[in-house]
PDB file of C-alpha atoms in Angstrom:
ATOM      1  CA  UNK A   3      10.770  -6.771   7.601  1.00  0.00           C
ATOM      2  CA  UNK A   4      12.965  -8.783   5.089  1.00  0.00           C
ATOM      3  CA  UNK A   5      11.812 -10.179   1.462  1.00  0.00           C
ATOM      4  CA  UNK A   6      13.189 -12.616   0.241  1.00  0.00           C
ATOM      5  CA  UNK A   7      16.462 -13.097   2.546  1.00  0.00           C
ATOM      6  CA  UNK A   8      17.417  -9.577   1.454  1.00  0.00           C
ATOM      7  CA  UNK A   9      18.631  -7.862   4.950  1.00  0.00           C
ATOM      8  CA  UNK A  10      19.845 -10.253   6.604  1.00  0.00           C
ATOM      9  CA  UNK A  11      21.949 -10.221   9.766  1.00  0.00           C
ATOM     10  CA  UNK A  12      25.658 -10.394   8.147  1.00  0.00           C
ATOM     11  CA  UNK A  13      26.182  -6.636   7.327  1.00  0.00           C
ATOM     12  CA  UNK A  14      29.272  -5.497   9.334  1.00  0.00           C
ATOM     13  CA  UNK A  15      29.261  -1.981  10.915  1.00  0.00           C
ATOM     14  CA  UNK A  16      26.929   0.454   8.963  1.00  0.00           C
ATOM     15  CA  UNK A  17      27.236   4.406   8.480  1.00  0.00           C
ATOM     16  CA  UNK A  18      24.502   6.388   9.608  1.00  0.00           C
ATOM     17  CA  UNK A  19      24.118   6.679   6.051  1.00  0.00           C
ATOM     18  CA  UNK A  20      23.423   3.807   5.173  1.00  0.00           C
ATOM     19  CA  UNK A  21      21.673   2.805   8.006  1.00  0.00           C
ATOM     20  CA  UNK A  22      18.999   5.555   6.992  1.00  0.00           C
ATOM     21  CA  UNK A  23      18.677   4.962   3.447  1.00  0.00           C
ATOM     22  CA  UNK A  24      18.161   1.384   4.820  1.00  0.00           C
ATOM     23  CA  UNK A  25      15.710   2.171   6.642  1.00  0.00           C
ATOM     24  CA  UNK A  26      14.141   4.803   4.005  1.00  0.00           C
ATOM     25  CA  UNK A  27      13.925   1.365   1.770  1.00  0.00           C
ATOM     26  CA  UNK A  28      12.295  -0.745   3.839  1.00  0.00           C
ATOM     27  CA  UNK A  29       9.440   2.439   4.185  1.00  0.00           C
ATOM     28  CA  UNK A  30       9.151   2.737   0.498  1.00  0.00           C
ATOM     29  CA  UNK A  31       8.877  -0.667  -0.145  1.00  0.00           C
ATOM     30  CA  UNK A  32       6.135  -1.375   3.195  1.00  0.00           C
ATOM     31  CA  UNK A  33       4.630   1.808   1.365  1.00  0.00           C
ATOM     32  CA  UNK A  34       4.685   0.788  -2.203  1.00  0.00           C
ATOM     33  CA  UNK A  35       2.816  -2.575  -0.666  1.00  0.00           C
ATOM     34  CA  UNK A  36       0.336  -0.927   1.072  1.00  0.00           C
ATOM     35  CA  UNK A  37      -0.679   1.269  -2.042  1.00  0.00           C
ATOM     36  CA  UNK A  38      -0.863  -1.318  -4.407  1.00  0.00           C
ATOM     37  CA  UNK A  39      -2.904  -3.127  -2.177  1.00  0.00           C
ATOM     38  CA  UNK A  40      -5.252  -0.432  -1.571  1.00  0.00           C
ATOM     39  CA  UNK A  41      -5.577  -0.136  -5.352  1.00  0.00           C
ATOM     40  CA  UNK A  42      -5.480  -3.983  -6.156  1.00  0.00           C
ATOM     41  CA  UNK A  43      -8.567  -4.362  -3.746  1.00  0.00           C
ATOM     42  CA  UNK A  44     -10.388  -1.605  -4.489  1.00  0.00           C
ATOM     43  CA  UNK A  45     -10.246  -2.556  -8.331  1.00  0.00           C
ATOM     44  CA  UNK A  46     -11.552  -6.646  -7.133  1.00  0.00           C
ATOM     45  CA  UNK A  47     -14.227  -5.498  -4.742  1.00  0.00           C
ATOM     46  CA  UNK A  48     -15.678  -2.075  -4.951  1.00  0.00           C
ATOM     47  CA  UNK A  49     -18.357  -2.825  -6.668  1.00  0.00           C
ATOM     48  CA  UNK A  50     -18.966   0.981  -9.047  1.00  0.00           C
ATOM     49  CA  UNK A  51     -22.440   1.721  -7.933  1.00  0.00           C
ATOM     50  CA  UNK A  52     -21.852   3.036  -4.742  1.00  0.00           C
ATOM     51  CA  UNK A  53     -24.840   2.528  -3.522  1.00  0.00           C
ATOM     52  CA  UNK A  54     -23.851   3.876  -0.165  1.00  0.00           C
ATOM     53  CA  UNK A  55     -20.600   5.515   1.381  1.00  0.00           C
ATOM     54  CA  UNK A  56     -19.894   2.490   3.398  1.00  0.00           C
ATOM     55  CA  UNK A  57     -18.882  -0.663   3.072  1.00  0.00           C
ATOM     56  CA  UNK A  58     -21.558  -3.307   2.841  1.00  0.00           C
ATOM     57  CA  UNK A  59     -20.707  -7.277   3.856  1.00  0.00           C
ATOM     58  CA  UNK A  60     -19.521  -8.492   0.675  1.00  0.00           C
ATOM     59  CA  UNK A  61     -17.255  -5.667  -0.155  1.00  0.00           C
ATOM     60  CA  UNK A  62     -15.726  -5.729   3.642  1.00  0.00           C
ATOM     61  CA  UNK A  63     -15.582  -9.354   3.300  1.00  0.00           C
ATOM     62  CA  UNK A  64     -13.702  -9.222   0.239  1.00  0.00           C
ATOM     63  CA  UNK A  65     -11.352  -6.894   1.316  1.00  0.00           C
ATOM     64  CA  UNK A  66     -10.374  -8.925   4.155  1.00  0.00           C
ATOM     65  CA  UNK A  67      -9.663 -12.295   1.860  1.00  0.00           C
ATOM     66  CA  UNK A  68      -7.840  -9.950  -0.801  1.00  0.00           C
ATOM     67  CA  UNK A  69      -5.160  -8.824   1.560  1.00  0.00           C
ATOM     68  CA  UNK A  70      -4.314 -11.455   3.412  1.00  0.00           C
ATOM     69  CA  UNK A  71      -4.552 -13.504  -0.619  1.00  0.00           C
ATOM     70  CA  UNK A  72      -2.282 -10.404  -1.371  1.00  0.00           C
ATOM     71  CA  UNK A  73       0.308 -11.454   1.311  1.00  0.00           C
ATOM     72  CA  UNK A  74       0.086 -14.922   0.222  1.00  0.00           C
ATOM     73  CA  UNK A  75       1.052 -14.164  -3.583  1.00  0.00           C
ATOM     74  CA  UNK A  76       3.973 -12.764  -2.038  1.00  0.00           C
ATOM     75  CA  UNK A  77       5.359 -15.095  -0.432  1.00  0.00           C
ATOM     76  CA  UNK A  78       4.631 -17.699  -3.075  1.00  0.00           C
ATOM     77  CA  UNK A  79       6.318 -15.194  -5.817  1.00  0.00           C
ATOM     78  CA  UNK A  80       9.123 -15.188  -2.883  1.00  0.00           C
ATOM     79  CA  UNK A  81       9.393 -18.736  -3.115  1.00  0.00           C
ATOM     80  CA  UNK A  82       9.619 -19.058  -7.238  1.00  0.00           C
ATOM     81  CA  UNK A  83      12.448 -16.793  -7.410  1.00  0.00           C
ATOM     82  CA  UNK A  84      14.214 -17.895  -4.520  1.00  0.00           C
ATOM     83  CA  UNK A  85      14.269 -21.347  -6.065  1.00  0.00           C
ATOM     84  CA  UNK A  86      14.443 -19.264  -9.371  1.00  0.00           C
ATOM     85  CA  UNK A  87      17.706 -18.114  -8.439  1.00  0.00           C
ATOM     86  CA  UNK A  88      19.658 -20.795  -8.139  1.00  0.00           C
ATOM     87  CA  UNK A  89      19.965 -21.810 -11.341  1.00  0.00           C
ATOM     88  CA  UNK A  90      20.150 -18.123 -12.259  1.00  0.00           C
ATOM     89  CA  UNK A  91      23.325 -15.566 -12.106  1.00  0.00           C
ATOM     90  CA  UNK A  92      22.247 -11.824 -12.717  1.00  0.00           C
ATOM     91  CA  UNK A  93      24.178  -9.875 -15.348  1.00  0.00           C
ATOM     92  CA  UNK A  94      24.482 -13.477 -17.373  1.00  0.00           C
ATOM     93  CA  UNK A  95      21.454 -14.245 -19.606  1.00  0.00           C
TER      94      UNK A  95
ATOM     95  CA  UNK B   4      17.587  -4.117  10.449  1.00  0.00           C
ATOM     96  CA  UNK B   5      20.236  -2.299  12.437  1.00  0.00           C
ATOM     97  CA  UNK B   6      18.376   0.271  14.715  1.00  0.00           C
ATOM     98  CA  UNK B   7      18.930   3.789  14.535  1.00  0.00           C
ATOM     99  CA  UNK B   8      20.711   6.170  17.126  1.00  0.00           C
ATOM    100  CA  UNK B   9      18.810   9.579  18.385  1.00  0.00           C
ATOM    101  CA  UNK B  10      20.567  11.700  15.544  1.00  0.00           C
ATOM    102  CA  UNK B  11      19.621   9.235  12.883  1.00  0.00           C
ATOM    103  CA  UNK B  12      15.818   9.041  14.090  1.00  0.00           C
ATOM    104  CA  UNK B  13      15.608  12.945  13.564  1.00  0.00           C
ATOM    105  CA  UNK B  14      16.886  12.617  10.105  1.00  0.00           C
ATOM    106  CA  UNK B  15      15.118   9.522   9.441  1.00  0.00           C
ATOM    107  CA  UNK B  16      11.770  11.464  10.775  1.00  0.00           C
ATOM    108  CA  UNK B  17      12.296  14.165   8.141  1.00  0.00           C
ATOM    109  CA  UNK B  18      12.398  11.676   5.692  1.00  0.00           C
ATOM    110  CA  UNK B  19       9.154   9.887   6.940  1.00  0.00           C
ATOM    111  CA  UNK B  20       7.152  13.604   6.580  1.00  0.00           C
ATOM    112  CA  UNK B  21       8.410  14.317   3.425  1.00  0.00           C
ATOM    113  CA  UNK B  22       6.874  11.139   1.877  1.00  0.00           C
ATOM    114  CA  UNK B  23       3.805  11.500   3.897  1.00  0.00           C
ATOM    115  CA  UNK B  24       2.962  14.524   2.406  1.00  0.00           C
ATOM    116  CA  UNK B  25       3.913  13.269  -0.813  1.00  0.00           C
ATOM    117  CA  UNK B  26       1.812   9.952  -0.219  1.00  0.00           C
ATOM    118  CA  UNK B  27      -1.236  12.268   1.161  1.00  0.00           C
ATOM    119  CA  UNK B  28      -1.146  14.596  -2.233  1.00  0.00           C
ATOM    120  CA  UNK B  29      -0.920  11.332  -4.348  1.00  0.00           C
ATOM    121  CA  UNK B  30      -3.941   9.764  -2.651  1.00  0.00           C
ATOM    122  CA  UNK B  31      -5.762  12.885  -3.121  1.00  0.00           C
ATOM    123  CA  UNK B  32      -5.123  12.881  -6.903  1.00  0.00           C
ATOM    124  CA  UNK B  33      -6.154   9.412  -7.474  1.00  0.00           C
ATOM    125  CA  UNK B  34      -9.365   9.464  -5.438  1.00  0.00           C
ATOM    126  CA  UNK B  35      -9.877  12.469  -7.569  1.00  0.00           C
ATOM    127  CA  UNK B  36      -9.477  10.977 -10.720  1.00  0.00           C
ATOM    128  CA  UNK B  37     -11.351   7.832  -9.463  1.00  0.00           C
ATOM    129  CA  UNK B  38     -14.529   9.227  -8.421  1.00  0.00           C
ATOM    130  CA  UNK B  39     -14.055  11.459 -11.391  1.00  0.00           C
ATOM    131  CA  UNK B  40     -13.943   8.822 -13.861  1.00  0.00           C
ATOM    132  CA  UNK B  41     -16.792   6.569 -12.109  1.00  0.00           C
ATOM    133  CA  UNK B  42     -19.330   9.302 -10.992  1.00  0.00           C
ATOM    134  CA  UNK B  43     -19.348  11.971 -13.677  1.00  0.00           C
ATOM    135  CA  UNK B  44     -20.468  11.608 -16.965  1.00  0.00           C
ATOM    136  CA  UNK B  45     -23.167  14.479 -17.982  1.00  0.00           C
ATOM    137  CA  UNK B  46     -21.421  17.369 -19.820  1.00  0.00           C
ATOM    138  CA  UNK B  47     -24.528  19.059 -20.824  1.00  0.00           C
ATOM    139  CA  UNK B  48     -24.345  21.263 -18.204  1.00  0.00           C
ATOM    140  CA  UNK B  49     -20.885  22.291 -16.216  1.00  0.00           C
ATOM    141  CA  UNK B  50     -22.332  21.901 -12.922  1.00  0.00           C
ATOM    142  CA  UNK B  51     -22.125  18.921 -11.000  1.00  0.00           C
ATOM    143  CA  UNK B  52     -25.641  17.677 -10.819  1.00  0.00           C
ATOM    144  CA  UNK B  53     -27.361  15.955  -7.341  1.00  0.00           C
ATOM    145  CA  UNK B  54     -26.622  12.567  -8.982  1.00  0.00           C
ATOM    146  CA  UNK B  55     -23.011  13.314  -9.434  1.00  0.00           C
ATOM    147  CA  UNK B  56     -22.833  15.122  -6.302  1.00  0.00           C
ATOM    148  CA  UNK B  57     -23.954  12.176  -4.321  1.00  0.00           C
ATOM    149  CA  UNK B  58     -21.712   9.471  -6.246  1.00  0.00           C
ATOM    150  CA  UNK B  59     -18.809  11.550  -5.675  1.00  0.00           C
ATOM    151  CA  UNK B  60     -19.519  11.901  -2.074  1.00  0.00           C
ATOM    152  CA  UNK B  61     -19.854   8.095  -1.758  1.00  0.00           C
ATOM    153  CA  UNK B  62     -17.239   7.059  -3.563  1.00  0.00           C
ATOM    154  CA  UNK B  63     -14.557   9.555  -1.221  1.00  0.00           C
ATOM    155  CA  UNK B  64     -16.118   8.203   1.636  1.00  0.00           C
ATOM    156  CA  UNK B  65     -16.111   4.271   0.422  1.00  0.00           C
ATOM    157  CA  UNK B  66     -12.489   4.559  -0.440  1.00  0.00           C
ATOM    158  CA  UNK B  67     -11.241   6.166   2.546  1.00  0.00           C
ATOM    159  CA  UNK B  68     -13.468   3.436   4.893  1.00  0.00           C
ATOM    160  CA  UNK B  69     -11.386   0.751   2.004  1.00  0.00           C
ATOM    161  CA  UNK B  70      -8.058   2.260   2.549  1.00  0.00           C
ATOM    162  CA  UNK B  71      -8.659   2.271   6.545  1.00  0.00           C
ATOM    163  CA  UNK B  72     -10.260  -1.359   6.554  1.00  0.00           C
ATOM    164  CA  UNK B  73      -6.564  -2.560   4.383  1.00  0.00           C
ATOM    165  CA  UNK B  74      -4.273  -0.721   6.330  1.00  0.00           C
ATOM    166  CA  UNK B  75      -6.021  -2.774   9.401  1.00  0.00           C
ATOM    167  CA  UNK B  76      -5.575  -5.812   7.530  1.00  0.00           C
ATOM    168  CA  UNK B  77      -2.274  -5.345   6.090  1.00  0.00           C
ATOM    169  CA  UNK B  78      -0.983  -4.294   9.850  1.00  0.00           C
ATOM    170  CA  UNK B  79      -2.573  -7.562  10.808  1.00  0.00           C
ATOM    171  CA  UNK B  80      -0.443  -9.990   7.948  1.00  0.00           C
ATOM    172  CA  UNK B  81       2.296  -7.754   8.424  1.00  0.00           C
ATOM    173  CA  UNK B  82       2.689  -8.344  12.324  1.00  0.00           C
ATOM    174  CA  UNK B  83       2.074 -12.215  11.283  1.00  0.00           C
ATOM    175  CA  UNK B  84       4.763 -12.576   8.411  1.00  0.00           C
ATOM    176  CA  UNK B  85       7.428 -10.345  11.213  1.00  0.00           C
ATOM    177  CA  UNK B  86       6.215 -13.215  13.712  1.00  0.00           C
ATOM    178  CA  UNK B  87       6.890 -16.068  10.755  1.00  0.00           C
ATOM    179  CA  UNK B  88      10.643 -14.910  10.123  1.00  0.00           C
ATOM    180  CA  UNK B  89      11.653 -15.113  13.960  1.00  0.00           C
TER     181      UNK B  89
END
């Protein structure tokens, strides 16, 4: 997986390394993701009663449109930097 | 990503239980503190009481159906936005 062009397929020869704490990064972030989703979601459509220990229709349904809105916002917050970025130089405010 | 040799897997594979367990006692903590915070709330006595009891028992079993239906979901998008970049 690559965000925002980060990763892409100029590197030269890697160490092992780096090719591990490469690949350690990419799990963290997937990771990271996955959590906040699982938060995120739960937060918008849990409702606090629990009224029983499964999901009923409107929770499952909202769970469905929440992650896939979740992978949306990120490739729309992709976008804004990306175009962000070039009219911005880190390290010069 | 470049892809990783035998030797590297093995390493990279220690890495990927480490966090697991990591990940596993830091769900644990926060389903604890969740059904915690929305389940118990009489201190007049310091036993759980049958209300409590069942809440809590609801709300672990809620979240953990939540976190499986997500991770389906979130496989799903993920194998999409993989499919997107190619």
């Amino acid at each position: 997986m690559s965000f925002l062009g980060f990763g892409g397929n100029s590197q030269p020869q890697l160490s092992s390394q780096q090719k591990i704490q490469a690949a350690e990064a990419e799990l963290d972030l997937v990771t990271d993701m996955f959590n906040k989703l699982v938060d995120n979601c739960h937060k918008k459509c849990i409702e606090l009663k629990y009224a029983e220990g499964g999901l009923n229709n409107k929770e499952s349904s909202c769970i469905d449109n929440c992650v896939v809105k979740y992978f949306e916002t990120n490739v729309k917050v992709g976008e804004n930097m990306q175009k962000f970025g070039q009219n911005f130089q880190p390290g010069r405010m | 990503m470049e892809s990783l040799n035998n030797k590297e897997q093995q390493e990279f594979q220690k890495i990927v239980e480490q966090k697991q367990m990591k990940d596993f006692m830091r769900l644990y903590s926060n389903l604890v503190e969740k059904c915690f915070s929305d389940c118990v709330e009489d201190f007049t006595s310091s036993k759980l009481n049958n209300r409590e009891l069942t809440c809590i028992s609801k709300c672990a079993e809620k979240f953990l159906k939540h976190s499986e239906r997500v991770g389906k979901r979130f496989q799903e998008q993920n194998a999409l936005m993989n499919q997107n970049l190619r």
